[in-house]
XYZ file of N, CA and C in Angstrom:
714
model
N 0.834 -1.216 -0.003
C -0.001 0.003 -0.001
C 0.859 1.253 0.000
N 1.912 1.208 0.830
C 2.804 2.361 0.912
C 3.509 2.594 -0.434
N 3.991 1.490 -1.056
C 4.706 1.633 -2.334
C 3.775 2.163 -3.416
N 2.549 1.684 -3.464
C 1.586 2.156 -4.469
C 1.280 3.637 -4.290
N 1.124 4.034 -3.031
C 0.823 5.449 -2.747
C 1.978 6.327 -3.199
N 3.214 5.880 -2.942
C 4.380 6.670 -3.349
C 4.492 6.752 -4.874
N 4.250 5.621 -5.560
C 4.317 5.632 -7.025
C 3.318 6.601 -7.609
N 2.103 6.626 -7.053
C 1.090 7.546 -7.550
C 1.501 8.990 -7.330
N 2.063 9.278 -6.141
C 2.482 10.649 -5.851
C 3.649 11.074 -6.759
N 4.618 10.146 -6.983
C 5.751 10.463 -7.849
C 5.288 10.715 -9.275
N 4.277 9.956 -9.734
C 3.748 10.158 -11.078
C 3.120 11.539 -11.206
N 2.352 11.932 -10.166
C 1.715 13.250 -10.204
C 2.743 14.369 -10.188
N 3.805 14.217 -9.371
C 4.844 15.234 -9.311
C 5.600 15.341 -10.623
N 5.892 14.179 -11.258
C 6.590 14.187 -12.535
C 5.768 14.874 -13.620
N 4.456 14.584 -13.654
C 3.580 15.209 -14.635
C 3.548 16.725 -14.457
N 3.486 17.175 -13.187
C 3.447 18.622 -12.916
C 4.753 19.273 -13.349
N 5.889 18.595 -13.074
C 7.186 19.154 -13.448
C 7.315 19.287 -14.954
N 6.912 18.239 -15.688
C 7.002 18.287 -17.140
C 6.103 19.377 -17.729
N 4.938 19.574 -17.137
C 4.045 20.628 -17.605
C 4.682 21.995 -17.410
N 5.334 22.180 -16.266
C 6.013 23.463 -16.001
C 7.127 23.692 -17.016
N 7.935 22.670 -17.266
C 9.039 22.818 -18.210
C 8.518 23.150 -19.609
N 7.425 22.508 -19.986
C 6.860 22.758 -21.312
C 6.410 24.202 -21.459
N 5.779 24.749 -20.384
C 5.285 26.133 -20.455
C 6.424 27.135 -20.545
N 7.541 26.836 -19.832
C 8.596 27.820 -19.734
C 9.845 27.452 -20.528
N 9.757 26.462 -21.411
C 10.918 26.036 -22.184
C 11.616 27.173 -22.929
N 10.918 28.165 -23.523
C 11.616 29.237 -24.232
C 12.450 30.116 -23.313
N 12.215 30.084 -21.995
C 12.851 31.054 -21.104
C 14.183 30.587 -20.543
N 14.400 29.278 -20.463
C 15.638 28.834 -19.844
C 15.959 27.412 -20.279
N 17.231 27.038 -20.052
C 17.695 25.692 -20.332
C 18.207 25.087 -19.035
N 17.796 23.878 -18.709
C 18.226 23.255 -17.466
C 19.666 22.764 -17.581
N 20.365 22.625 -16.410
C 21.694 22.027 -16.425
C 21.625 20.627 -17.020
N 22.572 20.287 -17.892
C 22.552 19.007 -18.576
C 23.276 17.962 -17.745
N 22.540 16.929 -17.315
C 23.139 15.914 -16.451
C 23.843 14.820 -17.253
N 23.534 14.685 -18.568
C 24.042 13.572 -19.340
C 25.513 13.688 -19.647
N 26.008 14.909 -19.931
C 27.409 15.026 -20.307
C 28.213 15.825 -19.290
N 27.583 16.298 -18.198
C 28.284 17.004 -17.152
C 28.651 18.414 -17.470
N 28.327 18.892 -18.660
C 28.660 20.270 -18.996
C 27.651 21.227 -18.381
N 28.082 22.469 -18.187
C 27.199 23.467 -17.590
C 26.093 23.838 -18.568
N 24.965 24.232 -18.024
C 23.829 24.614 -18.854
C 24.133 25.878 -19.636
N 23.591 25.950 -20.830
C 23.686 27.196 -21.606
C 22.650 28.172 -21.079
N 22.990 29.446 -21.128
C 22.045 30.471 -20.664
C 21.476 31.188 -21.878
N 20.153 31.189 -21.986
C 19.485 31.849 -23.095
C 19.291 33.316 -22.819
N 19.546 34.157 -23.843
C 19.250 35.571 -23.720
C 17.747 35.757 -23.834
N 17.156 36.309 -22.796
C 15.720 36.522 -22.777
C 15.416 37.801 -22.042
N 14.250 38.367 -22.294
C 13.788 39.536 -21.547
C 13.526 39.150 -20.104
N 13.712 40.119 -19.212
C 13.609 39.852 -17.783
C 12.239 39.322 -17.403
N 11.212 39.761 -18.050
C 9.871 39.318 -17.684
C 9.692 37.830 -17.852
N 10.192 37.277 -18.958
C 10.064 35.849 -19.188
C 10.872 35.040 -18.210
N 12.130 35.497 -17.930
C 12.974 34.781 -17.006
C 12.421 34.777 -15.600
N 11.837 35.897 -15.206
C 11.313 35.994 -13.848
C 10.106 35.109 -13.652
N 9.319 34.934 -14.689
C 8.145 34.053 -14.548
C 8.601 32.647 -14.223
N 9.673 32.215 -14.904
C 10.198 30.886 -14.618
C 10.862 30.832 -13.243
N 11.446 31.950 -12.824
C 12.202 31.947 -11.575
C 11.356 31.651 -10.365
N 10.065 31.790 -10.479
C 9.197 31.519 -9.345
C 9.075 30.061 -8.995
N 9.788 29.173 -9.754
C 9.633 27.751 -9.547
C 10.314 27.251 -8.285
N 11.150 28.066 -7.644
C 11.877 27.605 -6.459
C 10.930 27.477 -5.281
N 10.958 26.281 -4.665
C 10.089 26.064 -3.511
C 10.591 26.889 -2.319
N 9.672 27.494 -1.581
C 10.049 28.310 -0.443
C 9.729 27.603 0.859
N 10.749 27.455 1.709
C 10.556 26.838 3.016
C 9.913 27.839 3.958
N 9.201 27.359 4.991
C 8.643 28.296 5.973
C 9.740 29.165 6.549
N 9.474 30.464 6.683
C 10.484 31.395 7.179
C 10.502 31.364 8.700
N 11.351 30.512 9.249
C 11.495 30.404 10.701
C 12.955 30.448 11.066
N 13.264 31.057 12.215
C 14.635 31.089 12.686
C 15.031 29.691 13.157
N 16.347 29.358 13.063
C 16.794 28.021 13.478
C 16.309 27.637 14.874
N 16.337 28.562 15.833
C 15.923 28.246 17.185
C 14.440 27.942 17.301
N 13.654 28.466 16.363
C 12.212 28.254 16.412
C 11.760 27.082 15.547
N 12.708 26.481 14.815
C 12.361 25.425 13.872
C 11.776 24.210 14.577
N 12.377 23.819 15.701
C 11.874 22.646 16.421
C 10.424 22.860 16.838
N 10.115 24.063 17.355
C 8.751 24.345 17.765
C 7.780 24.339 16.600
N 8.210 24.857 15.460
C 7.363 24.873 14.262
C 7.026 23.458 13.823
N 8.055 22.598 13.756
C 7.848 21.223 13.322
C 7.044 20.455 14.358
N 7.378 20.622 15.638
C 6.703 19.862 16.693
C 5.210 20.163 16.731
N 4.840 21.426 16.561
C 3.401 21.770 16.588
C 2.653 21.121 15.423
N 3.294 21.117 14.261
C 2.642 20.505 13.095
C 2.535 18.992 13.274
N 3.594 18.347 13.770
C 3.564 16.905 13.990
C 2.515 16.560 15.052
N 2.446 17.340 16.113
C 1.467 17.108 17.187
C 0.046 17.122 16.620
N -0.248 18.111 15.807
C -1.596 18.231 15.224
C -1.926 17.029 14.350
N -0.970 16.642 13.481
C -1.217 15.548 12.547
C -1.324 14.202 13.254
N -0.490 13.963 14.248
C -0.541 12.715 14.988
C -1.854 12.614 15.787
N -2.239 13.717 16.419
C -3.475 13.720 17.186
C -4.675 13.416 16.276
N -4.688 14.005 15.081
C -5.805 13.763 14.155
C -5.779 12.337 13.640
N -4.602 11.803 13.327
C -4.496 10.450 12.769
C -4.862 9.374 13.781
N -4.445 9.564 15.048
C -4.687 8.536 16.050
C -5.937 8.808 16.883
N -6.563 9.958 16.682
C -7.776 10.284 17.423
C -7.528 10.500 18.894
N -6.424 11.168 19.226
C -6.116 11.445 20.621
C -6.037 12.935 20.835
N -6.022 13.332 22.104
C -5.886 14.749 22.446
C -4.422 15.125 22.310
N -4.152 16.287 21.726
C -2.787 16.745 21.549
C -2.035 16.888 22.850
N -2.738 17.137 23.946
C -2.087 17.291 25.247
C -1.500 15.976 25.752
N -1.965 14.850 25.197
C -1.442 13.560 25.616
C -0.063 13.276 25.034
N 0.339 14.071 24.046
C 1.560 13.769 23.301
C 2.789 14.433 23.920
N 3.274 13.849 24.999
C 4.570 14.261 25.543
C 5.654 13.560 24.736
N 6.867 14.082 24.777
C 7.934 13.547 23.935
C 8.278 12.102 24.261
N 8.043 11.673 25.509
C 8.422 10.310 25.896
C 7.249 9.325 25.832
N 6.096 9.758 25.336
C 4.962 8.850 25.277
C 5.195 7.825 24.181
N 4.902 6.549 24.486
C 5.076 5.472 23.507
C 3.860 5.411 22.586
N 4.115 5.389 21.284
C 3.009 5.355 20.335
C 2.248 4.037 20.421
N 2.953 2.957 20.690
C 2.328 1.627 20.745
C 1.792 1.332 22.143
N 2.637 1.457 23.149
C 2.244 1.062 24.509
C 1.254 2.027 25.153
N 1.471 3.328 24.954
C 0.619 4.312 25.615
C -0.588 4.736 24.779
N -0.395 4.786 23.459
C -1.487 5.264 22.580
C -2.150 4.129 21.829
N -1.693 2.879 22.056
C -2.296 1.688 21.455
C -2.328 1.744 19.932
N -1.303 2.349 19.315
C -1.233 2.402 17.858
C -0.674 1.089 17.326
N -1.336 0.526 16.310
C -0.806 -0.698 15.693
C -0.021 -0.323 14.431
N 0.434 -1.328 13.681
C 1.291 -1.080 12.521
C 0.580 -0.255 11.449
N -0.730 -0.512 11.265
C -1.478 0.257 10.268
C -1.635 1.709 10.708
N -1.825 1.919 12.005
C -1.917 3.292 12.530
C -0.617 4.047 12.275
N 0.509 3.382 12.536
C 1.810 4.028 12.336
C 2.053 4.305 10.855
N 1.604 3.405 9.989
C 1.746 3.630 8.555
C 0.935 4.857 8.130
N -0.280 4.962 8.655
C -1.117 6.110 8.337
C -0.471 7.411 8.830
N 0.099 7.369 10.016
C 0.792 8.554 10.537
C 1.936 8.936 9.632
N 2.730 7.930 9.210
C 3.868 8.203 8.335
C 3.441 8.822 7.004
N 2.388 8.272 6.403
C 1.903 8.799 5.124
C 1.356 10.212 5.278
N 0.690 10.467 6.391
C 0.144 11.790 6.654
C 1.263 12.818 6.789
N 2.308 12.460 7.525
C 3.444 13.366 7.705
C 4.162 13.608 6.376
N 4.307 12.558 5.575
C 4.940 12.705 4.267
C 4.170 13.679 3.394
N 2.842 13.520 3.376
C 2.020 14.374 2.528
C 2.034 15.829 2.996
N 1.980 16.040 4.317
C 1.897 17.402 4.846
C 3.237 18.142 4.740
N 4.334 17.448 4.986
C 5.647 18.087 4.967
C 6.333 17.965 3.604
N 5.772 17.150 2.708
C 6.423 16.943 1.426
C 7.712 16.135 1.546
N 7.706 15.174 2.458
C 8.898 14.372 2.733
C 8.725 12.945 2.252
N 9.820 12.193 2.274
C 9.776 10.757 2.062
C 10.459 10.117 3.259
N 9.692 9.434 4.084
C 10.217 8.813 5.300
C 10.536 7.350 4.996
N 11.809 6.951 5.003
C 12.161 5.547 4.742
C 11.457 4.597 5.711
N 11.064 3.447 5.201
C 10.346 2.489 6.045
C 11.165 2.046 7.242
N 12.480 1.836 7.030
C 13.317 1.402 8.133
C 13.434 2.489 9.209
N 13.366 3.748 8.780
C 13.427 4.850 9.748
C 12.146 4.885 10.572
N 10.995 4.720 9.905
C 9.737 4.717 10.613
C 9.641 3.533 11.569
N 10.233 2.419 11.174
C 10.193 1.209 12.024
C 10.967 1.394 13.320
N 11.933 2.317 13.324
C 12.723 2.548 14.538
C 12.059 3.526 15.509
N 11.000 4.159 15.078
C 10.299 5.129 15.917
C 9.549 4.400 17.025
N 9.793 4.808 18.256
C 9.111 4.209 19.392
C 8.228 5.226 20.111
N 8.723 6.419 20.288
C 7.988 7.443 21.036
C 7.588 8.611 20.121
N 6.716 9.435 20.668
C 6.330 10.651 19.938
C 7.537 11.538 19.710
N 8.448 11.598 20.692
C 9.672 12.388 20.521
C 10.548 11.878 19.387
N 10.618 10.530 19.232
C 11.360 9.952 18.117
C 10.784 10.432 16.794
N 9.468 10.480 16.729
C 8.801 10.889 15.487
C 9.107 12.363 15.160
N 9.050 13.212 16.174
C 9.363 14.635 15.971
C 10.800 14.791 15.493
N 11.733 14.089 16.129
C 13.142 14.187 15.737
C 13.362 13.698 14.302
N 12.648 12.649 13.926
C 12.777 12.107 12.571
C 12.339 13.131 11.532
N 11.170 13.723 11.759
C 10.654 14.715 10.802
C 11.565 15.938 10.764
N 12.009 16.396 11.920
C 12.883 17.570 11.973
C 14.181 17.328 11.211
N 14.755 16.138 11.369
C 15.996 15.816 10.648
C 15.777 15.825 9.150
N 14.688 15.222 8.687
C 14.404 15.170 7.260
C 14.134 16.568 6.679
N 13.449 17.404 7.441
C 13.188 18.787 6.990
C 14.504 19.546 6.819
N 15.415 19.371 7.780
C 16.704 20.069 7.712
C 17.555 19.564 6.561
N 17.559 18.250 6.343
C 18.320 17.682 5.228
C 17.794 18.210 3.901
N 16.472 18.266 3.767
C 15.894 18.778 2.524
C 16.265 20.228 2.297
N 16.212 21.044 3.348
C 16.525 22.458 3.223
C 17.983 22.639 2.783
N 18.901 21.895 3.411
C 20.300 22.013 3.066
C 20.560 21.556 1.630
N 19.846 20.511 1.195
C 20.002 20.045 -0.181
C 19.483 21.088 -1.163
N 18.361 21.703 -0.856
C 17.771 22.670 -1.778
C 18.614 23.940 -1.885
N 19.286 24.324 -0.802
C 20.130 25.511 -0.853
C 21.225 25.336 -1.888
N 21.675 24.091 -2.098
C 22.720 23.849 -3.083
C 22.238 23.764 -4.500
N 20.937 23.754 -4.747
C 20.412 23.667 -6.095
C 20.476 25.017 -6.790
N 20.653 25.029 -8.141
C 20.692 26.312 -8.846
C 19.350 27.009 -8.835
N 19.406 28.339 -8.825
C 18.215 29.170 -8.808
C 18.008 29.750 -10.207
N 16.763 29.957 -10.581
C 16.462 30.639 -11.841
C 16.475 32.144 -11.606
N 17.253 32.852 -12.431
C 17.351 34.300 -12.272
C 17.211 34.996 -13.616
N 16.870 36.269 -13.539
C 16.907 37.156 -14.700
C 17.904 38.259 -14.381
N 18.900 38.438 -15.249
C 19.967 39.387 -14.991
C 19.911 40.528 -16.016
N 20.180 41.726 -15.537
C 20.202 42.912 -16.409
C 21.426 43.756 -16.038
N 22.362 43.864 -16.976
C 23.557 44.667 -16.785
C 23.350 46.008 -17.491
N 23.479 47.094 -16.749
C 23.275 48.441 -17.305
C 24.579 49.231 -17.148
N 25.349 49.398 -18.240
C 26.580 50.186 -18.178
C 26.275 51.656 -17.892
N 27.240 52.377 -17.337
C 27.053 53.788 -17.031
C 26.819 54.591 -18.305
N 27.356 54.122 -19.421
C 27.210 54.863 -20.687
C 25.871 54.604 -21.372
N 25.073 53.712 -20.806
C 23.766 53.424 -21.383
C 23.716 52.064 -22.041
N 22.520 51.663 -22.477
C 22.324 50.331 -23.042
C 22.123 49.312 -21.938
N 21.871 48.060 -22.318
C 21.642 47.016 -21.323
C 21.807 45.642 -21.953
N 22.196 44.690 -21.118
C 22.264 43.284 -21.509
C 21.327 42.538 -20.583
N 20.368 41.838 -21.135
C 19.366 41.130 -20.326
C 19.418 39.642 -20.632
N 19.481 38.856 -19.571
C 19.542 37.415 -19.736
C 18.748 36.727 -18.628
N 18.418 35.447 -18.870
C 17.733 34.658 -17.833
C 18.222 33.230 -17.908
N 18.365 32.571 -16.799
C 18.796 31.172 -16.815
C 19.004 30.609 -15.435
N 19.423 29.335 -15.390
C 19.763 28.686 -14.125
C 21.087 29.244 -13.636
N 21.163 29.617 -12.370
C 22.360 30.230 -11.834
C 23.358 29.155 -11.378
N 23.930 28.446 -12.367
C 25.019 27.522 -12.093
C 26.284 28.321 -11.891
N 27.375 27.727 -11.382
C 28.615 28.478 -11.215
C 29.103 29.097 -12.521
N 28.964 28.364 -13.626
C 29.406 28.902 -14.924
C 28.586 30.132 -15.315
N 27.274 30.052 -15.148
C 26.396 31.165 -15.503
C 26.660 32.357 -14.597
N 26.848 32.123 -13.291
C 27.150 33.203 -12.367
C 28.434 33.908 -12.761
N 29.442 33.142 -13.173
C 30.706 33.738 -13.603
C 30.503 34.574 -14.860
N 29.694 34.060 -15.810
C 29.456 34.778 -17.058
C 28.743 36.106 -16.795
N 27.725 36.080 -15.944
C 26.993 37.323 -15.611
C 27.939 38.301 -14.926
N 28.753 37.779 -13.999
C 29.677 38.642 -13.285
C 30.685 39.284 -14.215
N 31.194 38.528 -15.185
C 32.153 39.079 -16.129
C 31.502 40.117 -17.039
N 30.258 39.883 -17.430
C 29.519 40.902 -18.211
C 29.456 42.203 -17.446
N 29.133 42.097 -16.141
C 29.009 43.293 -15.320
C 30.370 43.974 -15.143
N 31.410 43.197 -14.928
C 32.743 43.780 -14.735
C 33.213 44.498 -15.994
N 32.945 43.907 -17.166
C 33.359 44.533 -18.425
C 32.558 45.802 -18.698
N 31.374 45.913 -18.102
C 30.567 47.123 -18.301
C 31.221 48.335 -17.665
N 32.140 48.107 -16.733
C 32.931 49.199 -16.181
C 32.376 49.780 -14.903
N 33.218 50.594 -14.267
C 32.833 51.233 -13.012
C 31.599 52.099 -13.203
N 30.702 52.046 -12.230
C 29.465 52.814 -12.334
C 28.320 52.040 -12.962
N 28.625 50.816 -13.453
C 27.568 49.997 -14.055
C 26.671 49.439 -12.952
N 25.532 48.925 -13.365
C 24.552 48.390 -12.418
C 24.150 46.972 -12.848
N 24.132 46.052 -11.905
C 23.681 44.695 -12.166
C 22.398 44.452 -11.390
N 21.308 44.204 -12.102
C 20.027 43.931 -11.471
C 19.719 42.445 -11.630
N 19.502 41.776 -10.520
C 19.196 40.354 -10.532
C 17.813 40.137 -9.933
N 16.940 39.506 -10.685
C 15.589 39.232 -10.198
C 15.368 37.741 -10.022
N 14.771 37.381 -8.919
C 14.393 35.987 -8.651
C 12.891 35.958 -8.380
N 12.309 34.780 -8.427
C 10.869 34.656 -8.222
C 10.441 35.044 -6.826
N 9.194 35.450 -6.688
C 8.687 35.877 -5.372
C 8.652 34.724 -4.381
N 8.676 33.489 -4.853
C 8.674 32.337 -3.962
C 10.057 31.872 -3.556
N 11.123 32.571 -3.961
C 12.479 32.183 -3.637
C 12.740 32.302 -2.138
N 13.356 31.306 -1.548
C 13.595 31.298 -0.101
C 14.644 32.326 0.282
N 14.652 32.688 1.572
C 15.652 33.626 2.084
C 17.061 33.062 1.888
N 17.219 31.754 2.073
C 18.531 31.137 1.939
C 19.046 31.251 0.500
N 18.172 30.996 -0.470
C 18.561 31.120 -1.874
C 18.897 32.573 -2.220
N 18.093 33.494 -1.697
C 18.322 34.920 -1.986
C 19.685 35.345 -1.436
N 20.001 34.906 -0.224
C 21.288 35.249 0.388
C 22.448 34.673 -0.426
N 22.247 33.472 -0.962
C 23.313 32.847 -1.767
C 23.556 33.628 -3.049
N 22.494 34.128 -3.676
C 22.653 34.938 -4.878
C 23.428 36.213 -4.569
N 23.071 36.874 -3.470
C 23.781 38.103 -3.061
C 25.260 37.803 -2.853
N 25.563 36.691 -2.189
C 26.946 36.344 -1.887
C 27.746 36.070 -3.157
N 27.122 35.456 -4.159
C 27.833 35.102 -5.377
C 28.323 36.310 -6.166
N 27.654 37.464 -5.989
C 28.032 38.648 -6.769
C 28.595 39.766 -5.899
N 28.890 39.468 -4.638
C 29.415 40.494 -3.735
C 30.766 41.027 -4.201
N 31.539 40.219 -4.905
C 32.872 40.619 -5.349
C 32.846 41.781 -6.317
N 31.722 42.022 -6.971
C 31.644 43.098 -7.964
C 31.730 44.486 -7.341
N 31.414 44.603 -6.057
C 31.469 45.922 -5.427
C 32.881 46.486 -5.452
N 33.888 45.616 -5.427
C 35.277 46.074 -5.483
C 35.621 46.674 -6.842
N 34.794 46.410 -7.856
C 35.013 46.952 -9.199
C 34.080 48.123 -9.493
N 33.429 48.626 -8.464
C 32.551 49.769 -8.646
C 31.225 49.448 -9.302
N 30.799 48.196 -9.189
C 29.526 47.763 -9.775
C 28.454 47.734 -8.691
N 27.337 48.362 -8.953
C 26.212 48.372 -8.014
C 25.335 47.153 -8.294
N 25.202 46.271 -7.305
C 24.431 45.032 -7.477
C 23.139 45.102 -6.674
N 22.030 44.834 -7.324
C 20.731 44.797 -6.677
C 20.084 43.441 -6.930
N 19.682 42.758 -5.863
C 18.995 41.478 -5.977
C 17.632 41.610 -5.320
N 16.587 41.202 -6.027
C 15.248 41.370 -5.465
C 14.305 40.286 -5.956
N 13.259 40.067 -5.177
C 12.165 39.210 -5.599
C 11.187 40.038 -6.415
N 10.562 39.405 -7.387
C 9.591 40.102 -8.221
C 8.197 39.563 -7.937
N 7.267 40.400 -7.458
C 5.915 39.934 -7.096
C 5.196 39.253 -8.247
N 5.502 39.624 -9.476
C 4.785 39.054 -10.609
C 5.230 37.672 -10.984
N 6.316 37.196 -10.386
C 6.864 35.882 -10.745
C 6.394 34.851 -9.742
N 5.288 34.184 -10.016
C 4.714 33.218 -9.084
C 5.137 31.808 -9.436
N 5.184 30.973 -8.432
C 5.533 29.573 -8.645
C 4.455 28.881 -9.423
N 4.882 27.882 -10.228
C 3.913 27.144 -11.021
C 3.117 26.224 -10.114
């Protein structure tokens, strides 16, 4: 049952991803995994690139110290609903089986509910090791953190506009791989002192991704280049 549910969800996610790529194919080229070469960046108007840039998933904006509380409250609500118990009964050391009388099917339902709500994939062997409510909270929290760290390393879709002090502009959009970031940076540097680099990302871009974009182009300030990075309200996620 668990495998069938996952296959159905993966099929739905794949279909949605392919539909998004089809709609925005003229705006950008994805990094090519087959030959290991960096993705080519297509010259496009900022409006088209920004529409695609909204594809980045945004994590809940919570400080690291508050993350445990955010996750714990959500897990408490979902477990209470799945097992039909009062949320106040869920102390961290309460046993799901011995104290709450949950059987294997109950635990499977809890796992599937958490996966659907958090957008996670909980390995069966990991779920099998869960004994207490606290174990369950720690498991979900760990998976949320791993996903966030993995996503921070993924390339972001951006629209770049280099405006030299003498006038004119170069506008491009694409996946911000290291090669593309270097190319945009060199365009800005060649534009000379007093030039402006405007970088737009989708309105759904996470704070972590936004900070990474800012960091990648911070070196241009030493060359007299003014760098502006911003989210664009009109660029919504698909």
